Every structure is written in structure tokens, then in C-alpha cells.
Amino acid sequence: MRKKRLSQYFQVALAALVVLTSALVARVIWERAALEATRTTGMTRAELVAQTISDTIAQNAHFPLVMALDPDVRAALTSPDNSNAIDALNRKLETIEASGSPAALYVMQPDGHTLAASNWNTDGSFVGQYYGFRSYFTQAMAGGEGTYFGIGVTTGRAGYFIARPVGRAQPSGVAVAKIEFDDLEAIWARAAEHIMVTDENDIIFLASRPEWKYRSLAPVDETAITRIQSTQQYAGTEIEQLRIEEHSTDGDQIWAEGLSANGSFLRQTVHLPELGWTVNQLTDLSSVSDAKRDGTVIGATGSALVIAILFYLAQRQRSFAMERAARTDLEQRVADRTSALKKVNDTLHGEIEERRRTERELRSTQNDLIQAGKLAALGQMSAAIAHEINQPLTAMRTYIATTRVFAPLGDAATILDNLEKVDNLAIRMGRITSHLKSFARKEGMGPAEVISVDRAVRRALDLVEVQLQAGAVTIRKSIVSAHTMGNEVRLEQVVINLVRNAIDAVAETPQPLIELSVREAGGRVSIEVRDNGPGFDPTLLATLFDPFVTTKPSGAGLGLGLTISYEIIREFGGSIRAANHIDGGAVLTVELVSVEQARSPSHGEVAKNG
């Protein structure tokens, strides 16, 4: 036994080791796959950003060259005192810039002052401003193309400047186009991207987050700081190093200041050698963490499932072996018992007779149980009949009492009317008895027919009119003509139950009021009964339609009215619900299917032509 137990412990330990190993292996596989997918996606995004920046610059790089060859530009530089030529050039540059060109176009004189600009009529006009200290100007005056990224001295807006000399041997001026990337940064921000574009000094000058701009990824040496200050490249800003935490040995997984706390991001770079810029793409690695978790769960679950199957197959094999051994043993025992059975044949006949007697007693007991079940069902029906007949009996007592009053007065018309009402109530009692009997046996209500909901409601109100008057209850009615499929007498029974419950609810309420409405909309017919009583106990709402649940005092009701109403409405294919009104009191709402909706094909009937 001990050896067997040790074997079981060893198997469990081995299974646990296999599950743990599978979880760890799957974790590594899922992590690598997710990280590779993240790398591919991140690099694609970084390359797309780099391409977008290059395309934006390429789309506008030709403007300085075209301006340098433009005769109006040459004429204005040749005659800088000609105000008409300069005004015409200003307007021309303004027109070109308004057509969707760079953020600004302007022409500089050899002394570094701006002669004409597309923004000549704005508060931040470049006209007359001195930009000779900018490197793009000195590069262009030297005969080459000048490029430069910096914050505008006049506007305070950052941009990329492209300059071309006007004239070759001895430039008469410089044509400049300024490109801004505000729209591109806004797109990154809206897309929740984490992008940094750095210059050759690792200073961020374009970013998806404003707080990253003009901060460095690494310490900037003094020579670079001096050059930046002399050219006013990032004028008005103090270059501070951005706080970065490295989460991997190779530095490709980092956290940067401003990102979500405790997060880890994959850093990927794309260089733009022609510009000396580097695009840094940061991709959230939360999906990799999720993949690690999923891989662990899948690996553990998969291996556990395989082990469970193997255990099951092994157990099944052992069961088959035990079954075969048991069958062999049984066959031997049967052979041994055969000879013994021959000796006890007479005893067996006596046992058979005893069994027959026992069977007769069992049948008798079963009959007693069936009779007991019938008596229990009869008790249920009796309780329901006693509850439902109480309503017309109360009305009959009222009419009989009225007849006794009018009999001595010789008012034959009133007496005959009361007798007719009593006769109708007696018929009604017979119908109610039949309905309650059907409800107790859980039987259907027979074929459904088209019934008038408003007529059933008005008849029910006639039946409880005496109780309304006796309790001085005001009833407000809003009844429209509506039809449904069902049984009109049973619908009257439901309305009577709801109204009588409302009458009982407002018995202790000053100025008792009941509101009854019948509405039809959207293929549904609704009957709503609301009172201004104390409302339902919230603890009873969930069980209000259960048998023998009542909010009335002991002896005032059996708690079957709402249960019976619920069953009737359910047979109609409708629903009934109870609630407390927001302004006080209780609300009971019955919803039925209208005749048109009930006859539609979607409700199980075949539509007829014509």
C-alpha cells in the first residue's frame, strides 16, 4: 500500500513538473512571437514616419530653386529701392504660399536682411528682419544649398528652412522656404503614437508629446551648446535631458518621462542621413506582457489536459483489466453456485411467492400515494376557488343588501336589475371555478380567439364598481380600443385581481386614487394599474408572483391572486411586472401582443392572402 502511495505521489510530482515546464516554454515562445510582431509593427511605423518627413521636405524643396530663377525675385534684388517691384514680389509670394506651399517663402539680401516675404502683411512679417546669423543663409551665400531646423526668431514657431542662392558666381541674394511640421505632430498625438525626432546632437525637435520637445536623449557637449546658441537654433528654450530608464541590457526596452508609469516601451530608430535626423519610435510592450501571460496559461492548460487524458486512459485500462478479472471470478462463482441452486429449488419457490405478496403490497402503496397526490391537488384547487369566488360573492352580498332596501319601496326595476346582476355573478362564479380548476391542473385555456381588451377592462370595472364606491376610491381611466388573442373572461379575471389589490392597497390612504390605462403601440397592448398607496415592500418584489405570497394582513388574502394572474397572462403569450412608482404607490403592468402582431408570420402563424 505504501509503495502504491509513493508511486502516486511520484506521478503527481512528475505531472506538476511537466505542467510547469510546458508553461515556461510556452511563455517564452509566446513572448518571442509577440515581441517580434511588435518589432515589425514598430519598425513599420518608424519607417512610415521617416518617409513622411522626407516626403514633406521633398514636396517643398523645389520652391527655393524656382524662386532663385524667378525674374521678379532677381529684379527685386537688383533694385531693392523699387517699392513697386518689392510689393509685387510680396504679393506673388503670398499667392504661392496660400496655394498650399510651405509655411513661408521669403527673399534675403546679401547683407542678411529680408527683402520680401509671403507673410509681409502679418504681425510676424519677415520683411526687414535680419537672419544673417542663420547657417542656411551662409551656406547659400557660399553657393550651395542651405538647410537648417530651428525655432523662428520672429514667429517663435519651429520649422525646417531650405535656402538657394540667387545667381551663381556672385549671389545677389538668397531664396528661402520654411516648412513646418505642426500638422504632422498633431496627427501623431491624435493617433496616441510615441514618436521623437532628434537632430545630430540627440535633441528632440519633433515629438508626439509637447513636453518632450527641445529636450535631449543624452548629455550635449559644450561645443554643440555654443553652436546652438550662436545660431539661435532653439532660441528661448533651455535644453534639458529627458529622464529615461532602460529596462533591457541592449537598451531597446525603455521607459521615458511622460509615459504611463511602470510601463515598458520598445525603442526603434530610423536614421535620415541626408538630414542628420533620427526617428525614435516607442511601442507599448503591454501586449507582450499579455502574450507572456496567455502563453503561460495555454502551456499549463494544454499540458494539464494532455496529462489528464493520459491519466484517464491509464485508469480506463486498469478498469478494463479489473473488469476482466471480475468477469472470470464471476463465471467461476456462477459455476459453483449452479450446483447449490439445484439444492435450494424448493426454497426458491417459497421466495417467489413471498415476492408476489410484496408486489401486491407495493401496488397498494402506490395507489395510496396516487390518492394522496389527488387530495393535495384538490386542496390547491380549493384554496384557489375560495380566493377567487370571494370577489363575486362580495358583489352578490352588496346587490342582495341593495335589493332588501328597495323591496319595501316597491322599486321593481331596481330589484330585477339587481337579480339579473346576481344571476350574472352566479354564472361568473361558475366560469371562475372552471378557470381556477384549469389553472390548478396546469391545463391550457383552449383555442385563443380575438378579444376586445378595452371591453374586458370595462366589464371588470363594472364588477368592482361597488367596492370602489364603498372605499370612496377615485379611479381615473384612460382606455383606448385594443384587441389581442386570448380569453376575454380570463382577462377580466386578471383586471379584477389587479384593481381589487389596488383597492386594498389604498384602504388606509387619504384621498385614495387608482389610475387604469389601456394603450397600444409598437405591436403591444399594455394595461397599467397604479395606486397611491404605500407601494410594495422591496424585499417582496422578486417573489410577488409566487403562490401564497401576500402583502395583506393575515386572513385578508391567500396570496394566489397575482399567481393566477401571472399564469393567465403567460398563457396569452404576454408578461406582467410589478414595481414601485417614482412618485409613490405601486404599479402593475400587463403587456400583451396585439392582434396584428400575433397573426404575423414571425409569431408562428401562416399569413393568409386577401
XYZ file of C-alpha atoms in Angstrom, residues 39-543:
505
model
C 9.214 44.921 -33.521
C 7.842 44.506 -37.041
C 4.908 46.819 -36.362
C 7.060 49.411 -34.607
C 9.699 49.436 -37.361
C 6.988 49.792 -39.996
C 5.594 52.806 -38.128
C 9.047 54.339 -37.680
C 9.871 53.904 -41.359
C 6.489 55.398 -42.295
C 7.191 58.443 -40.094
C 10.659 58.847 -41.621
C 9.232 58.524 -45.118
C 6.504 61.064 -44.319
C 9.086 63.583 -43.092
C 11.265 63.019 -46.165
C 8.256 63.321 -48.477
C 7.115 66.536 -46.793
C 10.532 68.094 -47.297
C 10.864 66.738 -50.845
C 7.482 68.171 -51.826
C 8.637 71.659 -50.889
C 12.374 71.531 -51.691
C 11.885 72.913 -55.189
C 10.390 76.239 -54.101
C 13.715 77.981 -53.257
C 15.196 76.872 -56.588
C 12.162 78.114 -58.533
C 12.265 81.396 -56.610
C 16.002 81.796 -57.337
C 15.281 81.505 -61.074
C 12.226 83.771 -60.967
C 12.818 87.066 -62.835
C 10.708 89.029 -60.331
C 12.982 87.863 -57.496
C 16.107 88.815 -59.459
C 14.601 92.175 -60.394
C 13.686 92.988 -56.780
C 17.198 92.090 -55.551
C 18.748 94.172 -58.328
C 16.563 97.199 -57.430
C 15.949 96.950 -53.695
C 14.743 100.559 -53.629
C 11.950 99.852 -56.151
C 8.941 99.666 -53.819
C 6.597 98.660 -56.648
C 8.732 95.653 -57.575
C 9.047 94.609 -53.922
C 5.298 94.978 -53.334
C 4.553 92.879 -56.418
C 7.026 90.230 -55.214
C 5.430 90.195 -51.728
C 2.007 89.598 -53.232
C 3.354 86.943 -55.575
C 4.975 85.039 -52.697
C 1.782 85.396 -50.672
C -0.245 83.891 -53.533
C 2.152 80.973 -53.905
C 2.171 80.294 -50.140
C -1.657 80.435 -49.976
C -1.935 77.743 -52.659
C -0.625 75.081 -50.289
C 3.120 75.590 -50.390
C 5.483 75.802 -47.360
C 4.631 77.764 -44.241
C 6.584 80.784 -45.501
C 8.536 81.947 -48.555
C 10.954 84.888 -48.412
C 13.897 86.527 -50.202
C 17.005 87.789 -48.355
C 19.510 90.394 -49.427
C 23.268 89.674 -49.335
C 23.542 91.583 -46.022
C 21.195 89.104 -44.315
C 18.061 91.301 -44.217
C 14.788 90.073 -45.649
C 13.634 91.965 -48.745
C 10.234 90.306 -49.423
C 8.151 87.572 -47.762
C 4.858 85.758 -48.175
C 3.808 86.966 -44.712
C 4.580 90.619 -45.493
C 1.166 91.819 -44.253
C 1.065 89.885 -40.947
C 2.215 90.843 -37.441
C 5.078 88.339 -37.663
C 6.322 89.562 -41.053
C 9.861 88.586 -42.027
C 10.308 91.738 -44.138
C 13.198 93.832 -42.825
C 14.278 91.172 -40.316
C 17.950 90.174 -40.074
C 18.701 86.425 -40.340
C 22.305 86.593 -41.475
C 23.421 84.581 -38.451
C 21.473 81.523 -39.613
C 23.613 78.763 -41.134
C 21.272 78.228 -44.088
C 21.986 81.808 -45.182
C 25.754 81.497 -45.007
C 25.611 78.128 -46.818
C 23.504 79.589 -49.623
C 25.708 82.696 -49.969
C 28.623 80.309 -50.328
C 26.939 78.979 -53.461
C 25.341 75.811 -52.166
C 22.003 74.685 -50.782
C 21.426 75.717 -47.184
C 19.272 73.626 -44.799
C 18.516 74.203 -41.165
C 15.953 73.332 -38.488
C 15.265 75.802 -35.733
C 12.787 77.992 -33.908
C 11.861 81.107 -35.829
C 13.315 84.254 -34.254
C 10.354 86.359 -35.364
C 7.388 83.960 -35.077
C 8.671 81.638 -32.363
C 7.444 78.688 -34.492
C 9.848 75.865 -35.302
C 10.461 74.846 -38.881
C 12.843 73.453 -41.455
C 14.490 76.083 -43.672
C 15.709 75.406 -47.231
C 17.755 78.157 -48.968
C 19.101 78.628 -52.509
C 21.427 81.366 -53.828
C 20.017 83.782 -56.395
C 22.755 83.869 -59.020
C 25.746 81.571 -59.257
C 29.091 83.349 -59.379
C 28.212 86.211 -57.037
C 24.780 85.608 -55.367
C 22.611 88.697 -55.325
C 20.513 87.259 -52.545
C 19.027 84.087 -51.057
C 15.583 82.463 -51.651
C 14.243 80.607 -48.601
C 11.300 78.292 -47.915
C 10.221 77.407 -44.366
C 8.477 74.066 -43.752
C 6.514 73.452 -40.519
C 5.542 70.061 -39.115
C 2.727 71.087 -36.750
C 0.109 69.112 -38.683
C 2.309 66.018 -38.634
C 2.828 66.293 -34.866
C -0.924 66.722 -34.378
C -1.548 63.514 -36.336
C 0.913 61.633 -34.109
C -0.767 62.986 -30.982
C -4.278 62.048 -32.160
C -3.105 58.540 -33.018
C -1.599 58.180 -29.490
C 1.809 57.463 -31.041
C 5.030 57.865 -29.068
C 7.444 59.461 -31.562
C 10.590 61.563 -31.109
C 12.679 63.037 -33.922
C 16.177 64.072 -32.842
C 18.941 66.046 -34.522
C 22.643 65.183 -34.724
C 23.025 66.276 -31.071
C 20.238 63.921 -29.858
C 17.983 66.917 -29.155
C 14.283 66.244 -29.713
C 12.792 68.870 -32.016
C 9.700 66.978 -33.266
C 7.548 64.860 -30.931
C 4.078 63.475 -30.415
C 4.141 64.847 -26.831
C 4.814 68.585 -26.390
C 6.733 68.068 -23.114
C 9.409 66.067 -24.977
C 10.336 68.846 -27.389
C 13.717 70.533 -27.053
C 14.976 68.002 -24.518
C 17.948 65.749 -25.185
C 18.230 61.981 -25.013
C 21.869 62.234 -23.931
C 24.164 64.926 -22.493
C 25.020 67.653 -25.055
C 28.679 68.763 -25.187
C 29.677 72.403 -24.705
C 30.732 72.882 -28.353
C 27.263 71.935 -29.580
C 25.645 74.177 -26.951
C 27.784 77.112 -28.108
C 26.882 76.498 -31.768
C 23.161 76.219 -30.964
C 23.251 79.456 -29.000
C 25.185 81.336 -31.690
C 22.706 80.378 -34.399
C 19.709 80.726 -32.039
C 18.577 77.325 -33.305
C 16.351 76.674 -30.275
C 16.030 80.256 -29.098
C 14.029 80.767 -25.928
C 14.411 77.163 -24.722
C 16.737 75.560 -22.211
C 17.964 72.163 -23.317
C 17.426 69.637 -20.508
C 17.966 65.910 -20.655
C 14.838 63.742 -20.797
C 14.665 61.191 -17.988
C 14.833 57.682 -19.460
C 15.014 54.305 -17.738
C 16.475 51.335 -19.594
C 14.643 48.046 -18.965
C 16.892 45.793 -21.061
C 20.629 45.238 -21.421
C 20.719 46.343 -25.071
C 18.715 49.481 -24.311
C 15.902 48.764 -26.760
C 13.291 48.494 -23.987
C 12.929 51.750 -22.077
C 10.619 53.999 -20.144
C 10.584 57.735 -20.849
C 9.312 60.564 -18.689
C 5.691 61.399 -19.528
C 4.654 57.846 -20.428
C 2.397 55.669 -18.305
C 4.010 54.686 -15.029
C 5.513 51.204 -14.678
C 5.265 50.716 -18.425
C 7.895 49.395 -20.791
C 8.282 50.533 -24.397
C 10.244 49.156 -27.340
C 12.545 51.810 -28.809
C 13.279 51.558 -32.550
C 15.138 54.086 -34.672
C 15.295 55.017 -38.340
C 18.065 57.383 -39.478
C 17.664 60.074 -42.108
C 21.333 60.525 -43.137
C 20.586 63.219 -45.692
C 19.121 65.351 -42.890
C 21.162 64.118 -39.950
C 17.947 63.278 -38.102
C 16.837 60.140 -36.267
C 13.236 58.954 -35.843
C 12.639 57.246 -32.473
C 9.507 55.076 -32.315
C 8.339 53.889 -28.850
C 5.905 50.977 -28.915
C 3.984 49.902 -25.817
C 5.011 46.391 -24.712
C 1.850 45.682 -22.718
C 0.758 43.321 -25.497
C 3.974 41.341 -24.944
C 3.148 41.055 -21.234
C -0.326 39.856 -22.154
C 1.179 37.325 -24.555
C 3.502 36.031 -21.806
C 0.522 35.558 -19.530
C -1.536 33.904 -22.267
C 1.352 31.621 -23.202
C 1.771 30.565 -19.588
C -1.943 29.793 -19.245
C -2.147 27.988 -22.591
C 1.007 25.951 -21.934
C -0.114 24.938 -18.463
C -3.687 24.230 -19.555
C -2.642 22.254 -22.629
C -0.173 20.080 -20.789
C -2.616 19.584 -17.928
C -5.265 18.490 -20.423
C -2.887 16.026 -22.092
C -1.844 14.609 -18.710
C -5.485 14.320 -17.683
C -6.256 12.403 -20.881
C -3.281 10.087 -20.276
C -4.367 9.502 -16.687
C -7.889 8.798 -17.914
C -6.675 6.277 -20.495
C -4.453 4.573 -17.919
C -7.321 4.434 -15.420
C -9.616 3.077 -18.098
C -7.108 0.368 -18.968
C -6.864 -0.589 -15.304
C -10.651 -0.658 -15.093
C -10.840 -2.987 -18.121
C -8.281 -5.296 -16.512
C -10.207 -5.313 -13.242
C -13.424 -5.931 -15.144
C -11.931 -8.917 -16.954
C -10.658 -10.337 -13.658
C -14.039 -9.777 -12.074
C -15.796 -11.454 -15.001
C -13.552 -14.519 -14.698
C -14.195 -14.661 -10.980
C -17.906 -14.254 -11.555
C -18.015 -17.076 -14.045
C -16.309 -19.344 -11.540
C -18.693 -18.328 -8.815
C -21.689 -18.916 -11.102
C -20.461 -22.404 -11.831
C -20.050 -23.047 -8.109
C -23.483 -21.681 -7.360
C -25.231 -23.705 -10.042
C -24.951 -26.905 -8.109
C -26.010 -25.179 -4.914
C -29.072 -23.656 -6.652
C -30.321 -27.084 -7.606
C -30.439 -27.995 -3.930
C -32.447 -24.943 -2.924
C -35.068 -25.064 -5.697
C -37.896 -25.638 -3.247
C -36.744 -22.705 -1.149
C -36.774 -20.559 -4.262
C -40.459 -21.298 -4.945
C -41.251 -20.015 -1.454
C -39.250 -16.854 -2.100
C -41.137 -16.313 -5.371
C -44.457 -16.471 -3.562
C -43.158 -14.032 -0.961
C -42.084 -11.683 -3.732
C -45.546 -11.797 -5.309
C -47.070 -10.842 -1.989
C -44.605 -7.980 -1.666
C -45.528 -6.773 -5.162
C -49.217 -6.736 -4.242
C -48.420 -4.618 -1.172
C -46.306 -2.288 -3.325
C -49.173 -1.780 -5.759
C -51.466 -0.966 -2.835
C -48.940 1.549 -1.515
C -48.635 3.149 -4.943
C -52.415 3.539 -5.162
C -52.385 5.224 -1.757
C -49.698 7.626 -2.934
C -51.675 8.464 -6.091
C -54.778 9.120 -3.968
C -52.702 11.352 -1.668
C -51.472 13.304 -4.683
C -55.048 13.807 -5.860
C -56.042 15.084 -2.417
C -53.105 17.544 -2.454
C -54.197 18.832 -5.883
C -57.785 19.139 -4.637
C -56.522 21.185 -1.696
C -54.716 23.517 -4.083
C -57.858 23.955 -6.189
C -59.998 24.538 -3.105
C -57.676 27.298 -1.912
C -57.783 29.000 -5.315
C -61.601 28.665 -5.560
C -62.067 30.100 -2.080
C -59.926 33.090 -3.026
C -61.441 33.854 -6.437
C -65.118 33.226 -5.530
C -64.728 35.739 -2.698
C -64.815 38.567 -5.288
C -68.241 37.857 -6.900
C -69.650 36.738 -3.509
C -68.807 40.178 -2.114
C -70.584 41.833 -5.033
C -73.583 39.481 -4.659
C -73.895 40.384 -0.973
C -73.871 44.050 -1.935
C -76.620 43.594 -4.576
C -78.747 41.446 -2.202
C -78.402 44.100 0.505
C -79.478 46.752 -2.011
C -82.472 44.613 -3.053
C -83.588 44.352 0.560
C -83.553 48.122 0.761
C -85.548 48.651 -2.434
C -88.027 45.740 -1.937
C -90.178 47.570 0.645
C -90.157 50.599 -1.615
C -91.639 48.589 -4.489
C -88.866 49.567 -6.888
C -89.328 46.585 -9.202
C -86.912 47.836 -11.845
C -84.010 48.094 -9.400
C -84.888 44.744 -7.846
C -84.989 42.991 -11.236
C -81.744 44.670 -12.242
C -80.070 43.503 -9.030
C -81.413 39.959 -9.506
C -80.078 39.913 -13.041
C -76.682 41.050 -11.769
C -76.748 38.353 -9.104
C -77.612 35.782 -11.783
C -74.719 37.018 -13.953
C -72.414 36.833 -10.967
C -73.516 33.248 -10.307
C -72.691 32.404 -13.916
C -69.435 34.263 -13.462
C -68.675 32.150 -10.356
C -69.143 29.035 -12.446
C -66.744 30.387 -15.050
C -64.207 31.375 -12.398
C -64.447 27.916 -10.846
C -63.780 26.369 -14.239
C -60.794 28.718 -14.833
C -59.271 28.057 -11.417
C -59.733 24.331 -11.884
C -57.876 24.540 -15.199
C -55.125 26.604 -13.527
C -54.728 24.126 -10.666
C -54.339 21.215 -13.113
C -51.880 23.307 -15.199
C -54.080 22.856 -18.252
C -54.304 25.168 -21.242
C -57.104 27.619 -21.737
C -58.330 26.270 -25.088
C -58.029 27.832 -28.532
C -57.181 31.542 -28.460
C -59.626 33.972 -30.029
C -59.728 37.665 -30.845
C -60.853 39.553 -27.748
C -61.517 43.205 -27.005
C -59.135 44.344 -24.301
C -60.992 47.562 -23.590
C -64.335 45.716 -23.272
C -62.830 43.200 -20.849
C -61.400 46.046 -18.780
C -64.722 47.922 -18.669
C -66.586 44.763 -17.625
C -64.073 44.147 -14.872
C -64.543 47.725 -13.657
C -68.309 47.221 -13.599
C -67.794 44.191 -11.355
C -65.678 46.072 -8.803
C -67.582 49.335 -9.043
C -69.368 48.678 -5.750
C -66.058 48.095 -3.949
C -64.699 51.328 -5.422
C -67.703 53.262 -4.159
C -67.600 51.573 -0.760
C -63.976 52.575 -0.281
C -64.520 56.114 -1.696
C -61.789 55.340 -4.231
C -61.394 57.663 -7.205
C -60.494 55.883 -10.400
C -59.022 57.642 -13.427
C -59.380 55.776 -16.706
C -57.532 56.198 -19.976
C -58.754 53.341 -22.186
C -58.276 53.033 -25.926
C -59.719 50.392 -28.210
C -57.331 47.428 -28.488
C -57.525 43.751 -29.352
C -55.437 40.717 -28.547
C -55.574 36.916 -28.763
C -56.755 35.011 -25.685
C -59.826 34.511 -23.499
C -61.899 37.550 -22.520
C -63.261 36.068 -19.274
C -59.755 35.261 -18.041
C -58.563 38.748 -18.946
C -61.437 40.177 -16.894
C -60.300 37.976 -14.017
C -56.767 39.448 -14.218
C -58.013 43.041 -14.264
C -60.326 42.348 -11.305
C -57.419 40.920 -9.327
C -55.213 43.940 -10.063
C -57.910 46.518 -9.291
C -59.001 44.761 -6.075
C -55.377 44.614 -4.934
C -55.099 48.334 -5.628
C -58.330 48.975 -3.645
C -56.875 47.076 -0.682
C -53.590 48.990 -1.009
C -55.239 52.444 -0.740
C -57.628 51.477 2.053
C -55.622 53.492 4.624
C -54.622 56.273 2.219
C -56.232 59.733 2.385
C -57.928 60.571 -0.935
C -57.375 57.090 -2.402
C -56.741 57.087 -6.136
C -56.361 54.358 -8.771
C -55.223 55.080 -12.330
C -56.043 52.490 -15.020
C -54.903 52.839 -18.613
C -55.026 50.756 -21.787
C -52.556 51.665 -24.531
C -51.476 50.117 -27.838
C -48.144 50.876 -29.516
C -45.464 49.009 -31.400
C -47.490 45.794 -31.744
C -48.032 45.605 -27.951
C -51.122 46.228 -25.800
C -50.420 47.344 -22.233
C -52.745 47.509 -19.227
C -51.401 49.544 -16.300
C -52.919 49.792 -12.823
C -51.353 52.332 -10.481
C -52.402 53.300 -6.948
C -51.263 55.976 -4.495
C -50.867 53.531 -1.633
C -47.677 52.722 0.277
C -46.237 50.595 -2.559
C -44.575 47.186 -2.391
C -42.036 46.077 0.135
C -38.825 45.939 -1.993
C -37.937 42.608 -0.394
C -41.137 41.042 -1.815
C -40.840 42.255 -5.413
C -38.764 39.262 -6.507
C -41.315 36.715 -5.127
